[in-house]
Amino acid sequence: MQNVPISGLDDMLMRRLPFCKGLMWKLHSNYMKEQGLILLNKLYVFFLLMRFFLLVYSN
């Protein structure tokens, strides 16, 4: 590791970085999409329950 110059190491990292970033972004966006859908479903169910309770209590 010591015999590799810093510039060479940086170059290596920079070449590998876009790939890693892309991979992480893909995983992250898929995870966020799933979480978002779960959250939307929860909110929707909550909204329906609230409407139901409002209908029941308003009468």
PDB file of C-alpha atoms in Angstrom:
ATOM      1  CA  MET A   1       0.000   0.000   0.000  1.00  0.00           C
ATOM      2  CA  GLN A   2       2.881   2.372   0.814  1.00  0.00           C
ATOM      3  CA  ASN A   3       4.507   1.997  -2.605  1.00  0.00           C
ATOM      4  CA  VAL A   4       1.336   3.151  -4.416  1.00  0.00           C
ATOM      5  CA  PRO A   5       1.497   6.926  -4.927  1.00  0.00           C
ATOM      6  CA  ILE A   6      -1.419   8.959  -3.631  1.00  0.00           C
ATOM      7  CA  SER A   7      -2.274  10.277  -7.098  1.00  0.00           C
ATOM      8  CA  GLY A   8      -2.478   6.703  -8.437  1.00  0.00           C
ATOM      9  CA  LEU A   9      -4.702   5.667  -5.551  1.00  0.00           C
ATOM     10  CA  ASP A  10      -6.939   8.700  -6.084  1.00  0.00           C
ATOM     11  CA  ASP A  11      -7.146   7.883  -9.770  1.00  0.00           C
ATOM     12  CA  MET A  12      -8.155   4.310  -8.947  1.00  0.00           C
ATOM     13  CA  LEU A  13     -10.783   5.487  -6.488  1.00  0.00           C
ATOM     14  CA  MET A  14     -12.129   8.088  -8.884  1.00  0.00           C
ATOM     15  CA  ARG A  15     -12.486   5.485 -11.599  1.00  0.00           C
ATOM     16  CA  ARG A  16     -14.366   3.184  -9.254  1.00  0.00           C
ATOM     17  CA  LEU A  17     -16.417   5.895  -7.519  1.00  0.00           C
ATOM     18  CA  PRO A  18     -19.076   6.541 -10.217  1.00  0.00           C
ATOM     19  CA  PHE A  19     -19.881   2.825 -10.329  1.00  0.00           C
ATOM     20  CA  CYS A  20     -20.199   2.589  -6.540  1.00  0.00           C
ATOM     21  CA  LYS A  21     -22.252   5.777  -6.452  1.00  0.00           C
ATOM     22  CA  GLY A  22     -24.523   4.450  -9.180  1.00  0.00           C
ATOM     23  CA  LEU A  23     -24.986   1.154  -7.381  1.00  0.00           C
ATOM     24  CA  MET A  24     -25.703   2.833  -4.048  1.00  0.00           C
ATOM     25  CA  TRP A  25     -28.131   5.257  -5.695  1.00  0.00           C
ATOM     26  CA  LYS A  26     -29.955   2.362  -7.381  1.00  0.00           C
ATOM     27  CA  LEU A  27     -30.281   0.473  -4.111  1.00  0.00           C
ATOM     28  CA  HIS A  28     -31.245   3.636  -2.259  1.00  0.00           C
ATOM     29  CA  SER A  29     -33.882   4.685  -4.791  1.00  0.00           C
ATOM     30  CA  ASN A  30     -35.411   1.196  -4.862  1.00  0.00           C
ATOM     31  CA  TYR A  31     -35.505   1.163  -1.052  1.00  0.00           C
ATOM     32  CA  MET A  32     -37.011   4.650  -0.954  1.00  0.00           C
ATOM     33  CA  LYS A  33     -39.613   3.669  -3.550  1.00  0.00           C
ATOM     34  CA  GLU A  34     -40.655   0.671  -1.418  1.00  0.00           C
ATOM     35  CA  GLN A  35     -40.708   2.766   1.758  1.00  0.00           C
ATOM     36  CA  GLY A  36     -42.678   5.468  -0.031  1.00  0.00           C
ATOM     37  CA  LEU A  37     -45.267   2.978  -1.232  1.00  0.00           C
ATOM     38  CA  ILE A  38     -45.597   1.486   2.247  1.00  0.00           C
ATOM     39  CA  LEU A  39     -45.984   4.972   3.721  1.00  0.00           C
ATOM     40  CA  LEU A  40     -48.590   5.909   1.110  1.00  0.00           C
ATOM     41  CA  ASN A  41     -50.538   2.734   1.829  1.00  0.00           C
ATOM     42  CA  LYS A  42     -50.437   3.452   5.570  1.00  0.00           C
ATOM     43  CA  LEU A  43     -51.562   7.040   5.024  1.00  0.00           C
ATOM     44  CA  TYR A  44     -54.349   5.899   2.732  1.00  0.00           C
ATOM     45  CA  VAL A  45     -55.616   3.344   5.271  1.00  0.00           C
ATOM     46  CA  PHE A  46     -55.383   5.956   8.027  1.00  0.00           C
ATOM     47  CA  PHE A  47     -57.297   8.431   5.840  1.00  0.00           C
ATOM     48  CA  LEU A  48     -60.045   5.867   5.152  1.00  0.00           C
ATOM     49  CA  LEU A  49     -60.315   5.031   8.854  1.00  0.00           C
ATOM     50  CA  MET A  50     -60.563   8.701   9.767  1.00  0.00           C
ATOM     51  CA  ARG A  51     -63.297   9.236   7.180  1.00  0.00           C
ATOM     52  CA  PHE A  52     -65.144   6.206   8.511  1.00  0.00           C
ATOM     53  CA  PHE A  53     -64.928   7.446  12.108  1.00  0.00           C
ATOM     54  CA  LEU A  54     -66.018  10.937  11.063  1.00  0.00           C
ATOM     55  CA  LEU A  55     -69.027   9.474   9.268  1.00  0.00           C
ATOM     56  CA  VAL A  56     -69.917   7.369  12.305  1.00  0.00           C
ATOM     57  CA  TYR A  57     -69.469  10.187  14.823  1.00  0.00           C
ATOM     58  CA  SER A  58     -71.179  12.877  12.741  1.00  0.00           C
ATOM     59  CA  ASN A  59     -74.465  10.930  12.820  1.00  0.00           C
TER      60      ASN A  59
END
